[in-house]
Structure formats: C-alpha cells, structure tokens
XYZ file of C-alpha atoms in Angstrom:
475
model
C 1.437 5.370 25.492
C 1.394 1.041 25.091
C 3.661 -1.238 27.019
C 7.095 0.934 26.319
C 10.650 0.012 26.398
C 12.651 1.606 29.731
C 14.120 3.675 27.197
C 10.864 5.353 25.532
C 10.666 7.468 29.157
C 13.309 9.842 27.606
C 11.571 13.572 27.975
C 8.644 11.896 28.561
C 6.723 14.249 30.370
C 4.841 13.213 33.330
C 2.576 14.126 36.147
C 2.689 12.180 39.705
C -0.358 12.646 41.364
C 0.903 12.526 45.337
C 3.676 12.285 47.314
C 3.546 9.932 50.044
C 4.475 6.134 49.958
C 3.752 5.415 45.900
C 4.268 8.490 44.931
C 8.002 9.773 45.801
C 9.515 6.119 44.782
C 7.469 6.640 41.142
C 8.874 10.008 40.882
C 12.402 8.706 41.549
C 11.656 5.895 39.068
C 10.609 7.647 36.106
C 13.384 10.781 36.927
C 15.913 8.638 36.596
C 14.469 7.101 33.771
C 15.135 10.431 31.536
C 11.070 11.165 32.394
C 10.530 14.757 32.663
C 8.746 14.746 36.413
C 6.449 17.087 37.616
C 4.952 16.351 41.219
C 1.263 17.687 42.085
C -0.038 17.358 45.586
C -2.792 18.714 47.695
C -1.716 18.790 51.189
C 1.037 21.731 51.885
C 1.832 20.622 55.301
C 4.991 20.212 57.263
C 5.691 16.614 56.045
C 4.630 17.494 52.643
C 6.943 20.530 52.712
C 9.768 18.027 53.574
C 8.732 15.350 51.056
C 8.839 18.024 48.544
C 12.471 19.557 49.359
C 13.733 15.797 49.010
C 12.147 15.455 45.219
C 13.238 19.448 44.439
C 17.269 18.656 45.245
C 17.132 15.398 42.875
C 15.857 18.466 40.256
C 11.779 17.092 40.203
C 9.582 20.068 40.759
C 6.687 19.942 43.097
C 3.212 21.492 42.981
C 1.795 21.731 46.885
C -1.802 22.546 47.338
C -2.033 22.190 43.660
C -3.480 18.929 42.835
C -6.342 19.805 40.935
C -4.419 21.546 38.147
C -3.561 19.566 34.846
C 0.001 20.452 34.263
C 0.933 21.884 30.690
C 2.445 19.138 28.538
C 1.569 15.932 30.452
C 1.585 12.969 28.589
C 0.708 10.729 31.266
C 0.023 10.799 34.726
C 0.788 8.335 37.682
C -1.399 8.477 40.923
C -1.193 7.241 44.129
C -4.161 5.136 44.664
C -6.440 7.174 46.961
C -6.732 9.694 44.569
C -10.411 9.412 43.360
C -11.199 9.321 39.497
C -13.753 11.918 39.710
C -10.980 14.502 40.871
C -10.757 17.795 38.480
C -7.136 16.344 37.356
C -8.258 13.285 36.494
C -11.504 15.203 34.154
C -8.873 17.013 32.689
C -6.775 14.259 31.435
C -9.483 12.219 30.112
C -10.615 15.298 28.261
C -6.892 15.882 27.079
C -6.862 11.852 26.351
C -4.123 11.448 28.926
C -3.686 7.937 30.680
C -3.855 7.618 34.241
C -2.058 4.578 35.586
C -0.845 3.678 39.287
C 2.127 2.735 40.823
C 1.071 -0.814 40.278
C 0.443 -0.273 36.853
C 3.796 1.474 36.297
C 5.430 -1.443 37.969
C 3.636 -3.942 35.795
C 4.820 -2.359 32.734
C 8.396 -1.529 33.911
C 9.172 -5.000 34.427
C 12.203 -7.116 33.110
C 11.416 -9.596 30.522
C 12.744 -12.455 33.099
C 10.646 -10.913 35.361
C 8.521 -12.871 37.906
C 5.307 -13.990 37.719
C 2.142 -12.630 39.805
C 0.150 -14.569 42.284
C -2.502 -11.762 42.983
C -4.963 -11.346 45.942
C -8.129 -8.924 46.155
C -11.183 -9.073 48.462
C -12.956 -6.485 51.256
C -11.792 -8.623 53.669
C -8.488 -10.844 54.809
C -6.268 -9.860 51.918
C -3.261 -8.889 54.088
C -3.488 -12.142 55.728
C -4.080 -14.495 52.600
C -0.880 -12.843 51.017
C 1.238 -13.688 53.540
C 0.025 -16.902 53.927
C 0.471 -17.794 50.398
C 4.108 -16.252 50.798
C 4.921 -18.329 53.257
C 3.460 -21.355 51.601
C 5.491 -20.356 48.814
C 8.773 -19.990 50.444
C 8.291 -23.808 52.444
C 8.213 -25.053 48.633
C 11.976 -23.394 48.748
C 10.690 -20.512 45.937
C 12.414 -17.439 45.995
C 9.582 -14.816 46.937
C 7.971 -11.714 48.748
C 4.588 -10.369 50.175
C 4.217 -7.009 48.199
C 1.841 -4.551 46.931
C -0.639 -3.085 49.118
C 1.189 -4.474 51.853
C 3.354 -2.162 52.516
C 6.656 -3.259 50.520
C 6.539 -1.604 47.202
C 5.491 -3.132 43.852
C 8.232 -0.872 42.351
C 11.128 -1.881 44.542
C 10.044 -5.437 43.991
C 10.409 -5.445 40.642
C 13.209 -2.700 40.181
C 15.530 -4.158 42.792
C 18.387 -6.659 42.675
C 16.759 -9.225 44.573
C 15.952 -12.315 42.071
C 12.462 -14.085 42.499
C 10.528 -16.691 41.368
C 6.844 -15.471 41.933
C 5.395 -12.909 43.700
C 2.535 -13.034 46.116
C 0.921 -9.609 45.405
C -1.912 -7.852 47.562
C -4.199 -5.115 45.333
C -6.772 -3.223 46.867
C -9.792 -2.086 44.553
C -8.294 1.632 44.499
C -4.918 0.102 42.835
C -7.027 -2.301 40.250
C -8.749 0.980 39.476
C -5.739 1.827 37.656
C -3.780 -0.933 36.621
C -5.736 -1.679 33.200
C -2.694 -3.712 32.052
C -2.221 -6.122 34.837
C -2.247 -9.682 33.640
C -1.608 -12.404 36.843
C -0.416 -15.936 36.788
C -3.802 -16.347 38.866
C -5.474 -14.364 41.124
C -8.417 -14.529 43.786
C -11.205 -12.190 44.922
C -11.717 -13.399 48.602
C -14.726 -11.677 49.041
C -17.107 -8.640 48.014
C -19.107 -6.606 50.850
C -20.029 -2.999 50.598
C -16.618 -0.486 51.143
C -15.289 2.441 49.774
C -18.298 3.040 48.318
C -17.391 6.912 48.520
C -14.544 6.388 46.513
C -15.681 3.949 43.975
C -19.606 5.586 43.387
C -21.723 1.965 43.726
C -21.347 -1.348 44.856
C -20.930 -2.299 41.107
C -18.106 -0.190 39.870
C -16.260 -1.234 43.585
C -17.175 -4.895 42.216
C -15.844 -4.186 38.832
C -12.833 -2.629 39.938
C -12.179 -5.732 41.799
C -13.094 -8.150 39.286
C -10.145 -6.077 37.040
C -7.596 -9.026 38.987
C -8.779 -12.068 36.591
C -8.248 -10.298 33.553
C -5.904 -12.150 31.806
C -5.306 -14.780 33.941
C -3.433 -17.991 33.249
C -3.850 -20.501 35.411
C -6.737 -20.133 37.836
C -9.515 -17.679 38.740
C -9.824 -18.023 42.532
C -13.257 -17.553 43.855
C -15.328 -17.764 47.004
C -18.059 -20.631 46.630
C -19.936 -19.643 50.128
C -20.222 -15.865 49.145
C -23.814 -15.141 49.251
C -23.199 -11.200 48.348
C -24.299 -10.166 44.683
C -22.449 -9.522 42.846
C -20.211 -12.970 43.989
C -16.960 -13.343 43.380
C -17.799 -16.495 40.945
C -20.450 -14.030 38.930
C -16.891 -11.881 38.654
C -14.947 -15.045 37.010
C -17.484 -15.661 34.834
C -17.512 -11.870 33.170
C -13.614 -12.173 32.941
C -11.988 -12.082 29.696
C -9.258 -14.554 30.526
C -6.244 -16.900 28.620
C -7.630 -19.774 26.908
C -7.643 -22.750 29.254
C -7.652 -20.687 32.509
C -9.639 -22.607 35.666
C -12.199 -21.397 37.609
C -11.219 -22.765 41.026
C -13.770 -22.485 44.240
C -12.682 -22.273 47.655
C -15.167 -23.376 50.585
C -15.236 -24.515 53.993
C -17.804 -27.302 53.430
C -16.423 -30.661 51.366
C -15.087 -29.528 47.902
C -16.648 -30.610 44.702
C -14.162 -31.235 41.612
C -11.988 -28.180 40.782
C -12.515 -27.177 44.241
C -10.512 -26.936 47.614
C -12.394 -27.371 51.061
C -12.717 -28.935 54.181
C -13.587 -32.521 55.174
C -13.552 -34.046 58.566
C -10.787 -31.647 60.081
C -8.747 -31.357 57.302
C -8.256 -28.608 53.957
C -8.151 -31.209 51.147
C -7.689 -30.130 47.125
C -9.942 -31.462 44.397
C -8.586 -28.788 41.883
C -5.132 -30.115 41.324
C -5.237 -33.821 41.675
C -5.217 -36.519 38.716
C -9.014 -37.542 38.400
C -10.595 -34.796 40.331
C -13.742 -36.505 39.859
C -12.857 -38.598 42.306
C -9.747 -38.176 44.260
C -8.642 -35.754 46.699
C -5.570 -34.487 48.207
C -5.085 -33.774 52.006
C -3.172 -30.341 52.185
C -3.168 -29.605 55.745
C -5.096 -30.063 59.254
C -7.237 -27.333 60.425
C -5.364 -26.853 63.721
C -2.219 -25.967 61.160
C -4.504 -22.447 60.620
C -3.068 -19.803 62.951
C -5.834 -18.813 64.158
C -8.301 -21.986 63.273
C -11.132 -19.093 63.018
C -13.836 -19.628 59.458
C -12.771 -16.659 57.862
C -8.843 -17.090 58.671
C -9.768 -21.319 57.062
C -11.078 -19.770 54.094
C -8.107 -17.646 53.983
C -5.520 -20.239 54.185
C -7.730 -22.407 51.681
C -7.604 -19.229 48.987
C -3.891 -18.999 49.521
C -3.430 -23.118 48.777
C -5.364 -22.677 45.462
C -2.967 -20.248 44.568
C 0.126 -21.971 45.665
C -1.444 -25.496 44.070
C -2.214 -23.383 40.811
C 1.785 -22.468 40.603
C 2.608 -25.970 41.335
C 3.711 -26.239 44.969
C 3.098 -29.579 46.641
C 1.027 -30.374 49.274
C 3.685 -30.400 51.687
C 4.671 -26.907 51.063
C 0.824 -25.987 51.981
C 0.896 -27.317 55.265
C 4.251 -26.577 56.478
C 3.879 -23.049 55.001
C 0.247 -22.502 57.172
C 2.296 -23.934 60.221
C 4.876 -21.197 60.067
C 2.466 -18.492 59.390
C 2.346 -15.537 62.410
C -0.700 -13.214 61.553
C 0.303 -9.710 61.899
C -0.862 -7.757 65.060
C -4.218 -6.455 65.635
C -6.322 -9.687 63.718
C -8.155 -11.329 66.302
C -4.583 -10.718 68.739
C -5.784 -12.649 72.001
C -4.373 -9.758 74.197
C -4.997 -11.463 77.724
C -7.604 -13.182 80.143
C -8.263 -11.028 82.647
C -10.733 -12.976 85.787
C -11.913 -15.953 83.244
C -12.831 -12.996 80.520
C -10.755 -13.197 77.024
C -9.750 -9.800 75.387
C -9.316 -9.628 71.928
C -8.016 -7.107 69.428
C -9.113 -7.266 66.090
C -8.824 -3.692 65.449
C -7.628 -4.480 61.864
C -12.157 -5.094 61.107
C -12.285 -1.672 59.681
C -15.528 -2.659 57.894
C -18.828 -4.391 58.508
C -17.686 -7.410 56.650
C -14.501 -8.086 58.669
C -16.115 -7.286 61.796
C -18.785 -10.102 61.027
C -16.256 -12.534 60.395
C -14.413 -11.746 63.508
C -17.876 -11.795 65.731
C -18.920 -15.370 64.331
C -15.686 -16.736 65.747
C -16.821 -16.120 69.557
C -20.034 -17.514 71.562
C -20.473 -14.901 73.999
C -19.174 -11.385 73.251
C -19.123 -7.715 74.805
C -18.175 -5.840 71.596
C -16.515 -2.498 71.240
C -17.499 -1.199 68.007
C -17.668 2.813 66.317
C -15.450 5.195 64.796
C -15.903 6.263 61.047
C -18.438 4.623 59.191
C -17.729 5.257 55.708
C -21.235 5.447 54.333
C -21.894 1.895 55.962
C -25.007 0.330 57.126
C -24.981 -1.878 60.210
C -28.434 -3.651 60.206
C -27.039 -6.834 58.459
C -24.163 -7.205 60.697
C -26.429 -6.500 63.816
C -29.066 -8.921 62.497
C -26.570 -11.766 62.196
C -24.723 -11.384 64.971
C -27.443 -10.050 67.524
C -27.503 -13.817 69.235
C -23.849 -13.888 70.380
C -23.933 -10.544 71.860
C -23.716 -9.747 75.863
C -23.524 -6.102 76.135
C -21.993 -3.377 73.316
C -19.938 -0.634 74.220
C -19.936 1.842 71.677
C -17.129 4.727 70.773
C -16.191 7.554 67.879
C -17.808 9.611 65.581
C -20.731 7.725 64.171
C -21.743 5.004 66.581
C -24.821 6.105 66.522
C -25.676 4.343 62.876
C -24.925 1.250 65.054
C -26.903 1.972 67.999
C -29.617 2.430 65.767
C -28.791 -0.803 64.257
C -28.684 -2.425 67.863
C -32.201 -0.784 68.617
C -33.693 -2.100 65.325
C -32.413 -5.756 65.709
C -30.821 -6.587 69.077
C -33.621 -4.091 71.614
C -32.688 -6.283 74.313
C -28.561 -6.513 74.653
C -27.594 -3.691 76.750
C -25.686 -0.558 75.062
C -22.795 1.883 76.538
C -22.834 4.590 74.680
C -19.378 6.811 75.099
C -20.220 10.130 74.265
C -16.321 11.207 73.751
C -13.484 10.985 70.366
C -10.477 11.444 72.783
C -8.187 8.850 72.874
C -8.977 8.410 76.400
C -12.458 6.712 75.396
C -10.623 3.592 75.247
C -9.522 3.194 78.295
C -13.211 3.957 79.253
C -14.520 1.549 77.276
C -12.404 -1.443 78.453
C -13.345 -0.484 81.639
C -17.684 -0.830 80.893
C -16.823 -3.873 79.126
C -14.790 -5.604 82.172
C -17.876 -4.853 83.900
C -20.554 -6.066 81.661
C -18.909 -8.933 80.954
C -18.764 -12.829 82.512
C -16.491 -15.589 82.702
C -16.340 -17.048 79.847
C -17.218 -14.147 77.514
C -14.677 -11.904 74.928
C -14.467 -8.806 74.880
C -13.985 -8.147 71.138
C -12.420 -4.943 69.876
C -14.148 -5.358 65.950
C -14.567 -1.717 65.367
C -16.656 -2.110 62.391
C -15.010 1.254 61.308
C -12.107 3.276 60.494
C -10.239 4.993 63.352
C -9.210 8.141 61.570
C -11.646 10.159 64.209
C -9.957 9.301 67.293
C -6.544 7.473 66.208
C -3.762 7.920 63.397
C -4.641 4.432 62.375
C -6.045 1.132 63.126
C -2.866 0.017 64.551
C -2.784 2.762 67.050
C -6.264 1.948 67.965
C -5.425 -1.687 68.635
C -2.337 -0.763 70.867
C -4.713 1.957 72.552
C -7.278 -1.322 73.423
C -4.247 -3.506 74.342
C -2.831 -0.786 76.855
C -5.891 -0.368 78.268
C -6.260 -4.441 78.910
C -2.868 -4.369 80.561
C -4.235 -1.516 83.051
C -6.708 -3.583 84.033
C -4.936 -6.760 84.702
C -2.599 -4.877 86.857
C-alpha cells in the first residue's frame, strides 16, 4: 500500500488481527478514516465479547474465535504485536500478497508532516526503565515529550492526539519491530541481546534480526552496548544496519569510554561522543549517585538514555537533572523492607535469565526466589555465573525443575527448597522459607528468571504477592 496519505484509507478493506490494547484503537482509527474494517480474534470469552460489542456498535464487524481465516477482499492486515508470524492468517496473507503491519507501523504511517521524531529503544532487558529515563531527561531539557510504545501509552494516541510533541521516547519490543518494516528513527538503541521469546521468533538469529530493525534508516546515532558478550552483539547489528549517511555508531560502557562512547570514570558518567575534539575531551554528565538505583545494569540504562538524549542535542545539565528526577517503576529492584537485618527486594520484572543475571549481580549474598514459566530458556549460564552469590534458593512455579537441575550441575553445594505447588499461596511459603535460610546482611531476592502466568496474572501481581508476604513476616 506504500506510505499513503490519510485520505487514501477510504474504502480500503483492512483486517485487524486481535482485540486488546492495540487492536481496538487501530480498528477505531481506521474506521474513522473510511476504511472497511473487519476484526478477527482467536478468543471468544466474556471479555472479548464485551470488546466486540463496543466495536460492533460503531459498525465494525468482529469475528470471535476465528483468527485463522483471511477475510475475503482483505488489502491489508494490522496485527496485535503478539500474534506469531507463522499463524495461518499470515501465511494466507503472504500467499495473497497482502501486507501485514503492526500498530507501530500504522502509527508511523499516520504521522502528520510535522510529526515529532522518534528516539527508539529496544533490548532484552531494561527497555522500559531506559525509555522512562530518556523521557525524564528530555523533559528536564524543556522538551515536550512522552514515553510511549510498548510501555503502555499507545503510539496511535501519541501520534494522532491533540498534544504536540517535540520528540518521543519510544519503547519497542521485538514483536513490534517485526511488524514495522518502514519505521525510521532519529536515533535508536539496542541495550542488550539474550535468548528470549525464541518460541515466537523461531531462533536467536531471527530474534536478533528483529531487534536490529530498530537501526534501519537512523539519521544521527545507533547506540550499542560496548560490554555485550552475546553473539550477535548489538555492535554487530549496527554494522549490518542500512543507515542514513553521517549516522554514527555510539557505544556505552560501564568502563572508561573511548572516542564516540559514553562511559564511567571515577564514579562519573562521561560523554566522549557528543563533544568537541572527542579524541581528547570528555564531558561530565552526572554522578553514579544520580542514578536510582545505582546497580550496574541500571547505570548502563542511564548511559544509553543519555546517549540518545545527547544525540538529540540535550545539554549535560539536563541529563543530570533528568536522572535525578527519575523514579523506577514498581517491581524493578524495589526494596520492600528490612526484616531482622535481611533486605527483601522485589524484581518480579526479571522475567528472563538475562534480567535475573543483572539483578543477582547487584547483591553479594542472596537467598534467591525463582521459577515460573521458562519460555524455552536454559538456566545453566545464569546459575554458573551467579553461584558464588547464592546462600540458598527457593523454587516455585511450573518449570522450577529446569532451575533445580541447573543448580545441581553448577551449584551443588547451595541449599535448595523446591516448593511443589503453583497456587498463589506458594509465595507466602516461599518468603517464609527464604527468611529461615537468610542470615543478617543477606538479600532475599525475587528475581524469577521466568514469566508469571502459571501462577499470577502478570509480573506485577507476582511482585505484589511477594511484598504482601514480606509485610506479613514483619508484622
């Protein structure tokens, strides 16, 4: 369909795949522009019927329980990001020569002529925190901005709403990037790469390739992680990207930065990328103590956010002020309480091994609460790297045996309590067991390395259950 003007939607047959946070706004937006919209959805539960009724009242037909069939006459599919590329609907679309876009692609195509540029962020871990840090820095510079995308604020709302922005801080998942072929950011960062969502992408190579799409067409800076050891690395993705002439590769590192990098020197975040004579000069941006919390992986997030902000021309003072003003979301290395000299920390957001490894690296002596849905992950590397920090481990959830087996191979001397239950009450028992195993000075850390849906609605509910259990301990 190309990059059509808004008026070209009149009479176009568009199928929206999936109800929910992206499908409903997409259906409404397209319908309002004169498209002939049909919504298809796999589920047919009470919630789906309620959402369908809302759309049908507007004259948008919805097919519940029928997400596999391509409606006749479809000229374009707009899909929810979570729908897998191998679904029969998309196979049929490819055979029929029908394009498939995600909500991000739709938002990109619907931007007006004076639309705000996008500073885009992806990575296996740290996306949300980095995007929020970036928005905080941009606001400190006096810019009109918002943190949008995979973060809960719809990009369609940001692009089509009445509020005018100077620049957008955009979090993008690998799913969203897969379905966004024409996205071209001002500057973008891939924070890190580790195996995740391989059941969706099919392979690590396909997952990395979708993450790397964020660099395509960048104008000013491709920000990458100098310290990354995973292959392909974020630097490899930069090398492979087709960018605009003059776009620079900008690294961030927890060590001393080289030219065209941001890094750390004597507790100071410094910039050797966006300065005069970067071979010799460096610009102080902030102190480590300005980063909340100052755990290593969060300092890396701050450096990535700073690099994107500096690429947009933000002054050093705004970087410092923005980092100081930033408050992390709940369930991200959140200190819940100290009980009998033991710290209890909720990092329920650590839903994969890479996030859990970063979380475990922030503490010296840990009673680790882990387990849930593994999503195809292996735990050997995580356990091997973290073994020396583990006082004991308490396992919960459906796939806990995978972690138990990794512990037996790589940390056989560490005591393990295996709770053979997946009901929500298991969290109170897990915290009680952790209290028994912990010694003063230890940290009881919920960093599950797994998704939560076997026991909880989402990672927020899992973190809430942990915090509630800790409060019961201390009462």
